[in-house]
């Protein structure tokens, strides 16, 4: 282990020991809940059965939505994958630590991750599926950055960031036969790769450990085959667990097997593959929930579901069949269609069943919510967080957030304050204003109509920008620790 990680581990340990000694938490005398975070890849706001899709079949997500809380305005913290994943892992905007877009930056060792936070209070941790927060090897040329000397600084695998068990890829793989290069009709297949030959992205379980078996067929099933033994083992040992499951579905290349295409046989071949891969993934979510019930841990497990951003492509054509359900923009855009994504939270007996939440929430909220569930004082980490605890919102105790949602990506800037949203395409020099309650498609710019609202929100975004840039300069890491 590198020296910085040893120092970091000692620091985290001292923080939590001090916390336990000083506060004598009640959590020490009651069973801690298991935590599962599921994220899909490029699944749009409209890409679920429960949200009224005309063709797509997602019975297990529909059941989860019926038995849990649905966030009708849930947002990814960015319009592409890596930054959003960073927000989940830290509760902080990814530009605070240099993850600007896909294949940009990495989780820095100074950051405190979900895995590290929960391990210090007795959890076993596992990360499964896509990682995309740094490279997994410095020795093997693979994926987008792995093994290339110019990217050695971005080596940041999950096993160095708080995860006991890993089964991960650096970046994308095909949604069927994930290690094999598919036909180019599946979309986003490099001309440098030969169809039917290796895709040149591997599943890794540790330093130098590449998986070679049980990698055929549906990629979501391949992932879940590793998740379930991890959960079974933790349950057998009566140890609380954190399981992060980041499916590749429905990111390009998109393809699936005949049994998943057949329910959509009257649609186009592209639609059959796109809908089929989501139905295959949904089947694995059902398998996961059934396992929790069989093990008798379902009522002591908090389950979250979301997507990392809106749907790929400029429109629904080819294998980019994802839908925003009429929202403006798609992946890479900070308009609603690029960042409003499915959001579900299920915790049987602990949070309401069938509740529809209208308050805007986003992926940065997971970290503080889990900290609150585990009675962890985040003030001890001595740095700014962008998320809030979701529990008061899902319980009905709070109708509004005490912190607004701020975004910054690729010269776009956004602040969401309840029903109002400001949007900039020039990194905050000029802004549009929308009332999302009346105009979710962002068709009417109200900047000239409500100049006072615009002025107040722009000032708040600029204030947030100062904090974000201070973090990016490393100021969060130089503060004295308690």
Tab-separated table of C-alpha atoms in Angstrom:
chain	number	residue	atom	x	y	z
A	1	UNK	CA	0.000	0.000	0.000
A	2	UNK	CA	1.320	3.446	-0.907
A	3	UNK	CA	2.340	5.728	2.006
A	4	UNK	CA	-0.480	8.219	1.451
A	5	UNK	CA	-3.089	5.487	1.740
A	6	UNK	CA	-1.567	4.297	5.029
A	7	UNK	CA	-1.727	7.847	6.385
A	8	UNK	CA	-5.281	8.218	5.126
A	9	UNK	CA	-6.352	4.947	6.749
A	10	UNK	CA	-4.828	5.990	10.076
A	11	UNK	CA	-6.573	9.363	9.875
A	12	UNK	CA	-9.960	7.831	9.119
A	13	UNK	CA	-9.539	5.272	11.881
A	14	UNK	CA	-8.687	7.950	14.418
A	15	UNK	CA	-11.672	10.019	13.358
A	16	UNK	CA	-14.114	7.171	13.843
A	17	UNK	CA	-12.563	5.908	17.079
A	18	UNK	CA	-12.837	9.410	18.489
A	19	UNK	CA	-16.417	9.598	17.279
A	20	UNK	CA	-17.316	6.306	18.929
A	21	UNK	CA	-15.606	7.163	22.206
A	22	UNK	CA	-17.067	10.641	22.532
A	23	UNK	CA	-20.621	10.044	21.417
A	24	UNK	CA	-21.313	6.373	22.382
A	25	UNK	CA	-23.530	5.941	19.409
A	26	UNK	CA	-26.752	3.999	19.742
A	27	UNK	CA	-25.798	2.291	16.459
A	28	UNK	CA	-23.389	0.156	18.460
A	29	UNK	CA	-26.329	-1.588	20.107
A	30	UNK	CA	-28.620	-2.093	17.134
A	31	UNK	CA	-28.333	-3.868	13.821
A	32	UNK	CA	-26.919	-1.726	11.057
A	33	UNK	CA	-28.767	-1.791	7.732
A	34	UNK	CA	-27.195	-3.166	4.582
A	35	UNK	CA	-26.823	-0.658	1.744
A	36	UNK	CA	-27.074	-1.304	-2.001
A	37	UNK	CA	-26.546	1.385	-4.629
A	38	UNK	CA	-27.567	0.467	-8.184
A	39	UNK	CA	-26.703	2.697	-11.115
A	40	UNK	CA	-27.383	2.121	-14.787
A	41	UNK	CA	-25.471	3.686	-17.672
A	42	UNK	CA	-27.265	6.131	-20.021
A	43	UNK	CA	-30.790	5.148	-18.944
A	44	UNK	CA	-33.065	8.092	-19.654
A	45	UNK	CA	-35.850	9.598	-17.580
A	46	UNK	CA	-38.444	7.812	-19.688
A	47	UNK	CA	-36.745	4.413	-19.853
A	48	UNK	CA	-38.795	2.492	-17.269
A	49	UNK	CA	-42.143	0.787	-17.331
A	50	UNK	CA	-43.377	2.546	-14.188
A	51	UNK	CA	-42.822	5.928	-15.839
A	52	UNK	CA	-45.186	5.115	-18.680
A	53	UNK	CA	-42.934	3.771	-21.440
A	54	UNK	CA	-45.126	2.460	-24.290
A	55	UNK	CA	-43.049	-0.685	-24.954
A	56	UNK	CA	-40.376	-1.291	-22.324
A	57	UNK	CA	-40.991	-4.049	-19.778
A	58	UNK	CA	-39.335	-3.533	-16.377
A	59	UNK	CA	-41.566	-5.453	-13.940
A	60	UNK	CA	-39.026	-5.584	-11.120
A	61	UNK	CA	-38.269	-1.876	-11.226
A	62	UNK	CA	-42.011	-1.269	-11.373
A	63	UNK	CA	-42.476	-3.374	-8.238
A	64	UNK	CA	-39.602	-1.600	-6.512
A	65	UNK	CA	-41.192	1.740	-7.383
A	66	UNK	CA	-44.574	0.603	-6.049
A	67	UNK	CA	-43.063	-0.593	-2.762
A	68	UNK	CA	-40.572	2.235	-2.282
A	69	UNK	CA	-40.205	5.953	-2.860
A	70	UNK	CA	-40.052	7.345	-6.399
A	71	UNK	CA	-38.222	10.642	-6.934
A	72	UNK	CA	-40.016	12.390	-9.772
A	73	UNK	CA	-37.245	14.962	-10.015
A	74	UNK	CA	-34.081	12.995	-9.440
A	75	UNK	CA	-30.879	14.233	-11.078
A	76	UNK	CA	-27.461	12.881	-11.918
A	77	UNK	CA	-24.798	15.306	-10.685
A	78	UNK	CA	-23.413	15.563	-14.203
A	79	UNK	CA	-24.445	14.874	-17.791
A	80	UNK	CA	-21.876	12.099	-18.307
A	81	UNK	CA	-20.821	9.024	-16.402
A	82	UNK	CA	-17.514	9.508	-14.533
A	83	UNK	CA	-18.414	12.807	-12.824
A	84	UNK	CA	-21.770	11.464	-11.655
A	85	UNK	CA	-20.093	8.361	-10.270
A	86	UNK	CA	-17.682	10.582	-8.379
A	87	UNK	CA	-20.626	12.411	-6.798
A	88	UNK	CA	-22.072	9.118	-5.560
A	89	UNK	CA	-18.753	8.036	-4.124
A	90	UNK	CA	-18.046	11.285	-2.235
A	91	UNK	CA	-21.205	13.405	-1.889
A	92	UNK	CA	-19.204	16.182	-3.562
A	93	UNK	CA	-19.293	17.772	-6.991
A	94	UNK	CA	-16.692	15.991	-9.143
A	95	UNK	CA	-14.993	19.229	-10.204
A	96	UNK	CA	-13.940	19.642	-6.585
A	97	UNK	CA	-11.377	16.884	-7.223
A	98	UNK	CA	-10.756	17.022	-10.953
A	99	UNK	CA	-13.176	14.588	-12.587
A	100	UNK	CA	-14.327	16.871	-15.374
A	101	UNK	CA	-15.845	14.366	-17.810
A	102	UNK	CA	-15.512	10.713	-18.831
A	103	UNK	CA	-11.902	9.469	-18.753
A	104	UNK	CA	-10.784	12.667	-17.010
A	105	UNK	CA	-9.057	12.651	-13.635
A	106	UNK	CA	-9.636	10.041	-10.950
A	107	UNK	CA	-10.743	9.651	-7.346
A	108	UNK	CA	-7.959	11.297	-5.417
A	109	UNK	CA	-6.502	9.544	-2.354
A	110	UNK	CA	-7.394	12.577	-0.243
A	111	UNK	CA	-11.109	12.047	-0.940
A	112	UNK	CA	-13.184	10.057	1.558
A	113	UNK	CA	-15.257	7.485	-0.300
A	114	UNK	CA	-18.424	5.671	0.676
A	115	UNK	CA	-16.421	2.474	0.955
A	116	UNK	CA	-13.950	4.033	3.366
A	117	UNK	CA	-16.643	5.708	5.426
A	118	UNK	CA	-18.695	2.569	6.056
A	119	UNK	CA	-15.711	0.258	6.533
A	120	UNK	CA	-14.680	2.289	9.555
A	121	UNK	CA	-17.982	1.377	11.244
A	122	UNK	CA	-17.742	-2.335	10.551
A	123	UNK	CA	-19.056	-2.858	7.021
A	124	UNK	CA	-17.744	-5.207	4.387
A	125	UNK	CA	-17.717	-3.497	1.000
A	126	UNK	CA	-18.022	-4.586	-2.619
A	127	UNK	CA	-17.972	-2.776	-5.949
A	128	UNK	CA	-19.343	-4.522	-9.036
A	129	UNK	CA	-19.581	-3.531	-12.707
A	130	UNK	CA	-18.319	-0.294	-14.168
A	131	UNK	CA	-15.769	1.739	-12.183
A	132	UNK	CA	-14.716	4.650	-14.440
A	133	UNK	CA	-13.125	6.628	-11.607
A	134	UNK	CA	-9.547	5.867	-12.600
A	135	UNK	CA	-7.528	3.082	-14.192
A	136	UNK	CA	-7.202	-0.463	-12.837
A	137	UNK	CA	-3.721	-1.295	-14.072
A	138	UNK	CA	-0.390	0.298	-14.859
A	139	UNK	CA	0.980	-2.815	-16.556
A	140	UNK	CA	-1.631	-3.989	-19.074
A	141	UNK	CA	-2.739	-1.925	-22.061
A	142	UNK	CA	-6.527	-2.024	-22.005
A	143	UNK	CA	-9.711	0.037	-22.023
A	144	UNK	CA	-9.392	3.800	-22.454
A	145	UNK	CA	-6.405	4.609	-20.245
A	146	UNK	CA	-5.174	1.486	-18.473
A	147	UNK	CA	-1.490	0.617	-18.758
A	148	UNK	CA	-0.477	3.695	-20.717
A	149	UNK	CA	2.399	5.659	-19.127
A	150	UNK	CA	0.732	9.027	-19.724
A	151	UNK	CA	-2.184	7.837	-17.560
A	152	UNK	CA	-0.242	6.173	-14.721
A	153	UNK	CA	-1.190	9.071	-12.431
A	154	UNK	CA	-4.830	8.071	-12.834
A	155	UNK	CA	-4.369	4.609	-11.335
A	156	UNK	CA	-7.107	4.599	-8.696
A	157	UNK	CA	-8.776	1.173	-8.394
A	158	UNK	CA	-11.605	0.437	-5.953
A	159	UNK	CA	-9.369	-1.774	-3.814
A	160	UNK	CA	-7.365	1.335	-2.904
A	161	UNK	CA	-10.498	3.322	-2.103
A	162	UNK	CA	-12.282	1.302	0.536
A	163	UNK	CA	-13.597	-1.799	-1.231
A	164	UNK	CA	-12.862	-5.288	0.074
A	165	UNK	CA	-14.311	-7.067	-2.965
A	166	UNK	CA	-14.160	-5.864	-6.566
A	167	UNK	CA	-15.389	-7.130	-9.925
A	168	UNK	CA	-14.928	-4.131	-12.158
A	169	UNK	CA	-14.100	-2.790	-15.584
A	170	UNK	CA	-12.358	0.507	-16.177
A	171	UNK	CA	-15.027	1.661	-18.637
A	172	UNK	CA	-17.629	0.393	-21.117
A	173	UNK	CA	-18.180	-3.147	-22.397
A	174	UNK	CA	-20.851	-4.620	-24.704
A	175	UNK	CA	-24.105	-5.445	-22.939
A	176	UNK	CA	-23.973	-9.037	-24.264
A	177	UNK	CA	-20.803	-11.172	-24.259
A	178	UNK	CA	-18.966	-8.254	-22.641
A	179	UNK	CA	-15.443	-9.405	-23.474
A	180	UNK	CA	-16.141	-9.893	-27.193
A	181	UNK	CA	-16.202	-7.179	-29.874
A	182	UNK	CA	-19.739	-7.145	-31.327
A	183	UNK	CA	-20.939	-6.248	-34.801
A	184	UNK	CA	-20.646	-2.518	-35.424
A	185	UNK	CA	-24.419	-2.210	-35.622
A	186	UNK	CA	-24.339	-2.423	-31.790
A	187	UNK	CA	-22.897	1.098	-31.816
A	188	UNK	CA	-19.688	2.752	-30.613
A	189	UNK	CA	-17.347	-0.065	-31.692
A	190	UNK	CA	-13.849	1.120	-32.573
A	191	UNK	CA	-12.618	0.340	-36.070
A	192	UNK	CA	-9.365	-0.750	-34.405
A	193	UNK	CA	-11.169	-3.755	-32.899
A	194	UNK	CA	-11.954	-6.910	-34.862
A	195	UNK	CA	-15.497	-8.251	-34.633
A	196	UNK	CA	-15.566	-11.509	-32.683
A	197	UNK	CA	-12.187	-10.835	-31.060
A	198	UNK	CA	-11.462	-9.487	-27.532
A	199	UNK	CA	-12.970	-6.099	-26.721
A	200	UNK	CA	-9.761	-5.189	-24.856
A	201	UNK	CA	-11.483	-4.242	-21.620
A	202	UNK	CA	-11.293	-6.715	-18.740
A	203	UNK	CA	-13.036	-7.453	-15.461
A	204	UNK	CA	-10.579	-7.041	-12.592
A	205	UNK	CA	-10.822	-8.337	-9.012
A	206	UNK	CA	-7.548	-6.950	-7.668
A	207	UNK	CA	-4.003	-5.926	-8.623
A	208	UNK	CA	-3.072	-7.968	-11.708
A	209	UNK	CA	-6.174	-10.159	-11.318
A	210	UNK	CA	-8.144	-10.483	-14.571
A	211	UNK	CA	-11.279	-12.659	-14.647
A	212	UNK	CA	-11.460	-15.216	-17.470
A	213	UNK	CA	-14.486	-17.383	-16.589
A	214	UNK	CA	-18.268	-16.905	-16.546
A	215	UNK	CA	-18.222	-13.903	-18.872
A	216	UNK	CA	-20.720	-15.013	-21.525
A	217	UNK	CA	-24.220	-13.783	-22.269
A	218	UNK	CA	-25.963	-10.910	-20.535
A	219	UNK	CA	-23.502	-8.565	-18.868
A	220	UNK	CA	-25.940	-7.681	-16.077
A	221	UNK	CA	-26.154	-11.374	-15.218
A	222	UNK	CA	-22.356	-11.630	-15.294
A	223	UNK	CA	-22.194	-8.822	-12.735
A	224	UNK	CA	-24.980	-10.160	-10.539
A	225	UNK	CA	-23.293	-13.567	-10.406
A	226	UNK	CA	-20.567	-11.821	-8.384
A	227	UNK	CA	-22.861	-9.623	-6.305
A	228	UNK	CA	-25.009	-12.415	-4.884
A	229	UNK	CA	-22.164	-14.520	-3.400
A	230	UNK	CA	-20.796	-11.371	-1.769
A	231	UNK	CA	-24.188	-10.681	-0.155
A	232	UNK	CA	-24.692	-14.317	0.834
A	233	UNK	CA	-21.282	-14.435	2.490
A	234	UNK	CA	-21.845	-11.173	4.374
A	235	UNK	CA	-25.254	-12.378	5.566
A	236	UNK	CA	-23.821	-15.723	6.652
A	237	UNK	CA	-21.211	-13.899	8.707
A	238	UNK	CA	-23.829	-11.474	10.052
A	239	UNK	CA	-21.780	-8.552	8.794
A	240	UNK	CA	-23.456	-5.430	7.395
A	241	UNK	CA	-22.501	-4.761	3.787
A	242	UNK	CA	-22.260	-1.987	1.221
A	243	UNK	CA	-22.729	-3.249	-2.326
A	244	UNK	CA	-22.311	-0.796	-5.197
A	245	UNK	CA	-23.638	-2.225	-8.470
A	246	UNK	CA	-22.952	-0.157	-11.559
A	247	UNK	CA	-24.450	-1.881	-14.606
A	248	UNK	CA	-23.146	-1.071	-18.091
A	249	UNK	CA	-26.660	-1.302	-19.525
A	250	UNK	CA	-27.852	0.416	-21.714
A	251	UNK	CA	-24.546	2.093	-22.726
A	252	UNK	CA	-23.316	1.387	-26.249
A	253	UNK	CA	-22.429	-1.157	-27.609
A	254	UNK	CA	-26.026	-2.336	-27.080
A	255	UNK	CA	-27.089	-5.889	-27.901
A	256	UNK	CA	-28.834	-8.749	-26.174
A	257	UNK	CA	-29.860	-12.388	-26.563
A	258	UNK	CA	-32.797	-13.737	-28.516
A	259	UNK	CA	-34.821	-14.582	-25.384
A	260	UNK	CA	-34.759	-10.904	-24.356
A	261	UNK	CA	-35.450	-9.645	-27.866
A	262	UNK	CA	-38.499	-11.845	-28.391
A	263	UNK	CA	-40.935	-9.841	-26.193
A	264	UNK	CA	-40.319	-6.944	-28.573
A	265	UNK	CA	-40.525	-8.983	-31.768
A	266	UNK	CA	-42.981	-6.608	-33.475
A	267	UNK	CA	-40.532	-3.680	-33.131
A	268	UNK	CA	-37.366	-2.830	-35.065
A	269	UNK	CA	-34.180	-4.817	-34.523
A	270	UNK	CA	-32.548	-1.824	-32.824
A	271	UNK	CA	-35.481	-1.448	-30.444
A	272	UNK	CA	-35.444	-5.170	-29.703
A	273	UNK	CA	-31.818	-4.992	-28.601
A	274	UNK	CA	-32.182	-1.770	-26.617
A	275	UNK	CA	-35.366	-2.740	-24.772
A	276	UNK	CA	-34.161	-6.306	-24.404
A	277	UNK	CA	-30.949	-5.352	-22.622
A	278	UNK	CA	-32.938	-3.246	-20.129
A	279	UNK	CA	-35.373	-6.102	-19.539
A	280	UNK	CA	-32.416	-8.434	-18.978
A	281	UNK	CA	-30.997	-6.005	-16.425
A	282	UNK	CA	-34.390	-5.674	-14.763
A	283	UNK	CA	-34.450	-9.462	-14.400
A	284	UNK	CA	-31.211	-9.269	-12.409
A	285	UNK	CA	-32.657	-6.588	-10.130
A	286	UNK	CA	-35.492	-9.000	-9.449
A	287	UNK	CA	-32.963	-11.731	-8.733
A	288	UNK	CA	-31.199	-9.418	-6.278
A	289	UNK	CA	-34.371	-8.482	-4.421
A	290	UNK	CA	-35.458	-12.131	-4.261
A	291	UNK	CA	-32.073	-13.036	-2.777
A	292	UNK	CA	-32.441	-10.387	-0.083
A	293	UNK	CA	-35.871	-11.767	0.805
A	294	UNK	CA	-34.653	-15.369	0.798
A	295	UNK	CA	-31.805	-14.452	3.139
A	296	UNK	CA	-34.219	-12.605	5.417
A	297	UNK	CA	-32.331	-9.310	5.117
A	298	UNK	CA	-34.683	-7.395	2.810
A	299	UNK	CA	-36.227	-5.374	5.637
A	300	UNK	CA	-32.769	-4.441	6.875
A	301	UNK	CA	-31.473	-3.325	3.483
A	302	UNK	CA	-31.609	0.163	1.972
A	303	UNK	CA	-31.779	-0.116	-1.819
A	304	UNK	CA	-31.194	2.836	-4.161
A	305	UNK	CA	-31.632	2.906	-7.947
A	306	UNK	CA	-30.707	5.551	-10.507
A	307	UNK	CA	-28.878	6.276	-13.786
A	308	UNK	CA	-25.654	8.199	-14.369
A	309	UNK	CA	-27.105	10.607	-16.963
A	310	UNK	CA	-29.685	10.908	-19.714
A	311	UNK	CA	-29.861	8.813	-22.894
A	312	UNK	CA	-27.104	8.632	-25.488
A	313	UNK	CA	-27.449	10.043	-29.010
A	314	UNK	CA	-29.003	13.083	-30.587
A	315	UNK	CA	-32.308	11.244	-31.043
A	316	UNK	CA	-33.946	7.825	-30.769
A	317	UNK	CA	-32.375	6.047	-33.700
A	318	UNK	CA	-30.086	3.070	-34.149
A	319	UNK	CA	-29.170	1.583	-30.791
A	320	UNK	CA	-29.651	4.922	-28.982
A	321	UNK	CA	-33.333	4.300	-28.297
A	322	UNK	CA	-33.410	5.940	-24.853
A	323	UNK	CA	-36.070	8.547	-24.165
A	324	UNK	CA	-36.351	11.658	-22.026
A	325	UNK	CA	-40.154	11.578	-22.103
A	326	UNK	CA	-40.275	14.997	-23.704
A	327	UNK	CA	-37.563	16.683	-21.659
A	328	UNK	CA	-35.112	18.949	-23.486
A	329	UNK	CA	-31.587	17.666	-24.132
A	330	UNK	CA	-29.901	14.290	-23.787
A	331	UNK	CA	-26.580	12.973	-22.475
A	332	UNK	CA	-23.894	15.708	-22.256
A	333	UNK	CA	-26.509	18.426	-21.764
A	334	UNK	CA	-27.435	20.096	-18.467
A	335	UNK	CA	-30.940	20.670	-19.751
A	336	UNK	CA	-33.435	18.361	-18.035
A	337	UNK	CA	-33.161	15.482	-20.490
A	338	UNK	CA	-29.437	15.159	-19.863
A	339	UNK	CA	-29.590	15.010	-16.051
A	340	UNK	CA	-33.119	14.104	-14.889
A	341	UNK	CA	-32.980	10.337	-14.399
A	342	UNK	CA	-34.949	7.523	-12.733
A	343	UNK	CA	-34.666	7.542	-8.941
A	344	UNK	CA	-36.019	4.990	-6.456
A	345	UNK	CA	-35.300	4.276	-2.787
A	346	UNK	CA	-36.645	1.149	-1.078
A	347	UNK	CA	-36.370	0.282	2.612
A	348	UNK	CA	-39.271	-1.949	3.673
A	349	UNK	CA	-40.925	-0.830	6.884
A	350	UNK	CA	-38.570	2.124	7.330
A	351	UNK	CA	-39.699	4.555	4.611
A	352	UNK	CA	-43.134	4.999	3.009
A	353	UNK	CA	-44.384	2.696	0.284
A	354	UNK	CA	-45.641	4.170	-2.968
A	355	UNK	CA	-44.619	7.759	-2.165
A	356	UNK	CA	-43.960	10.157	-5.058
A	357	UNK	CA	-41.378	12.801	-4.103
A	358	UNK	CA	-41.526	16.095	-6.028
A	359	UNK	CA	-38.580	17.753	-4.263
A	360	UNK	CA	-35.487	17.856	-6.504
A	361	UNK	CA	-32.782	15.452	-5.304
A	362	UNK	CA	-29.579	14.127	-6.850
A	363	UNK	CA	-26.751	11.629	-6.696
A	364	UNK	CA	-24.636	13.761	-4.349
A	365	UNK	CA	-27.336	13.119	-1.722
A	366	UNK	CA	-26.441	9.433	-1.298
A	367	UNK	CA	-23.300	10.034	0.774
A	368	UNK	CA	-24.888	12.285	3.439
A	369	UNK	CA	-27.989	10.077	3.554
A	370	UNK	CA	-25.910	6.999	4.296
A	371	UNK	CA	-23.855	8.946	6.826
A	372	UNK	CA	-27.083	9.910	8.622
A	373	UNK	CA	-28.429	6.356	8.528
A	374	UNK	CA	-25.196	5.176	10.165
A	375	UNK	CA	-25.056	8.128	12.586
A	376	UNK	CA	-21.726	9.344	11.197
A	377	UNK	CA	-20.865	12.986	11.805
A	378	UNK	CA	-19.742	14.357	8.429
A	379	UNK	CA	-18.440	17.548	10.063
A	380	UNK	CA	-15.429	15.515	11.115
A	381	UNK	CA	-14.342	15.297	7.482
A	382	UNK	CA	-13.884	19.071	7.456
A	383	UNK	CA	-14.778	19.767	3.817
A	384	UNK	CA	-17.777	21.045	1.837
A	385	UNK	CA	-20.399	18.552	0.681
A	386	UNK	CA	-22.946	19.242	-2.035
A	387	UNK	CA	-25.601	16.696	-1.085
A	388	UNK	CA	-28.176	16.575	1.715
A	389	UNK	CA	-29.740	13.833	3.805
A	390	UNK	CA	-32.754	12.394	1.945
A	391	UNK	CA	-34.449	10.919	5.023
A	392	UNK	CA	-36.411	14.052	6.028
A	393	UNK	CA	-37.627	14.346	2.433
A	394	UNK	CA	-38.757	10.736	2.047
A	395	UNK	CA	-40.360	10.761	5.508
A	396	UNK	CA	-42.369	13.867	4.662
A	397	UNK	CA	-40.750	15.905	7.432
A	398	UNK	CA	-39.206	18.269	4.873
A	399	UNK	CA	-40.806	19.598	1.701
A	400	UNK	CA	-37.798	21.677	0.686
A	401	UNK	CA	-34.061	21.155	0.628
A	402	UNK	CA	-31.787	23.263	2.786
A	403	UNK	CA	-29.200	23.273	-0.010
A	404	UNK	CA	-29.898	23.822	-3.708
A	405	UNK	CA	-28.549	21.692	-6.551
A	406	UNK	CA	-25.539	23.159	-8.372
A	407	UNK	CA	-24.064	21.819	-11.618
A	408	UNK	CA	-21.100	22.695	-13.808
A	409	UNK	CA	-20.048	20.708	-16.859
A	410	UNK	CA	-18.420	21.451	-20.203
A	411	UNK	CA	-19.007	25.229	-20.049
A	412	UNK	CA	-22.602	24.673	-18.890
A	413	UNK	CA	-23.826	25.890	-15.513
A	414	UNK	CA	-27.053	25.171	-13.635
A	415	UNK	CA	-28.659	25.904	-10.282
A	416	UNK	CA	-31.977	24.337	-9.276
A	417	UNK	CA	-33.956	26.017	-6.496
A	418	UNK	CA	-37.276	24.237	-6.044
A	419	UNK	CA	-39.332	24.869	-9.174
A	420	UNK	CA	-36.834	27.323	-10.655
A	421	UNK	CA	-33.758	26.504	-12.696
A	422	UNK	CA	-31.108	28.718	-14.237
A	423	UNK	CA	-29.071	27.426	-17.184
A	424	UNK	CA	-25.925	28.832	-18.800
A	425	UNK	CA	-24.160	27.630	-21.928
A	426	UNK	CA	-21.157	29.930	-21.449
A	427	UNK	CA	-19.919	28.892	-17.997
A	428	UNK	CA	-21.978	31.395	-16.080
A	429	UNK	CA	-21.603	34.573	-18.113
A	430	UNK	CA	-25.271	34.597	-19.173
A	431	UNK	CA	-28.193	32.601	-17.826
A	432	UNK	CA	-31.653	31.441	-18.859
A	433	UNK	CA	-34.412	30.979	-16.262
A	434	UNK	CA	-37.135	28.315	-16.247
A	435	UNK	CA	-40.037	27.339	-14.010
A	436	UNK	CA	-39.880	23.546	-14.172
A	437	UNK	CA	-43.235	23.071	-12.447
A	438	UNK	CA	-45.019	24.880	-15.267
A	439	UNK	CA	-42.529	24.203	-18.046
A	440	UNK	CA	-40.585	20.942	-17.577
A	441	UNK	CA	-39.552	20.997	-21.251
A	442	UNK	CA	-37.717	24.323	-20.697
A	443	UNK	CA	-39.380	26.034	-23.630
A	444	UNK	CA	-39.969	29.502	-22.112
A	445	UNK	CA	-37.020	31.547	-20.849
A	446	UNK	CA	-38.254	33.730	-17.962
A	447	UNK	CA	-35.017	35.642	-17.395
A	448	UNK	CA	-36.499	38.953	-18.515
A	449	UNK	CA	-39.801	38.318	-16.717
A	450	UNK	CA	-38.349	37.583	-13.262
A	451	UNK	CA	-35.041	39.469	-13.046
A	452	UNK	CA	-34.959	39.399	-9.228
A	453	UNK	CA	-35.231	35.589	-9.105
A	454	UNK	CA	-32.586	35.322	-11.804
A	455	UNK	CA	-30.230	37.692	-9.967
A	456	UNK	CA	-30.554	35.848	-6.659
A	457	UNK	CA	-29.967	32.421	-8.244
A	458	UNK	CA	-27.004	33.603	-10.316
A	459	UNK	CA	-25.427	35.055	-7.192
A	460	UNK	CA	-25.889	31.745	-5.397
A	461	UNK	CA	-24.343	29.786	-8.277
A	462	UNK	CA	-21.364	32.139	-8.320
A	463	UNK	CA	-20.921	31.687	-4.594
A	464	UNK	CA	-20.968	27.910	-5.074
A	465	UNK	CA	-18.452	28.265	-7.907
A	466	UNK	CA	-16.011	29.988	-5.538
A	467	UNK	CA	-16.300	27.036	-3.143
A	468	UNK	CA	-15.925	24.494	-5.952
A	469	UNK	CA	-12.823	26.181	-7.329
A	470	UNK	CA	-11.297	26.431	-3.860
A	471	UNK	CA	-11.757	22.680	-3.513
A	472	UNK	CA	-10.207	22.124	-6.950
A	473	UNK	CA	-7.173	24.105	-5.793
A	474	UNK	CA	-6.659	21.576	-2.984
A	475	UNK	CA	-7.830	23.781	-0.125
A	476	UNK	CA	-10.044	21.054	1.350
A	477	UNK	CA	-7.011	18.866	1.918
A	478	UNK	CA	-4.897	21.464	3.706
A	479	UNK	CA	-7.378	22.262	6.461
A	480	UNK	CA	-6.438	21.067	9.931
A	481	UNK	CA	-8.251	17.880	10.866
A	482	UNK	CA	-9.950	17.332	14.241
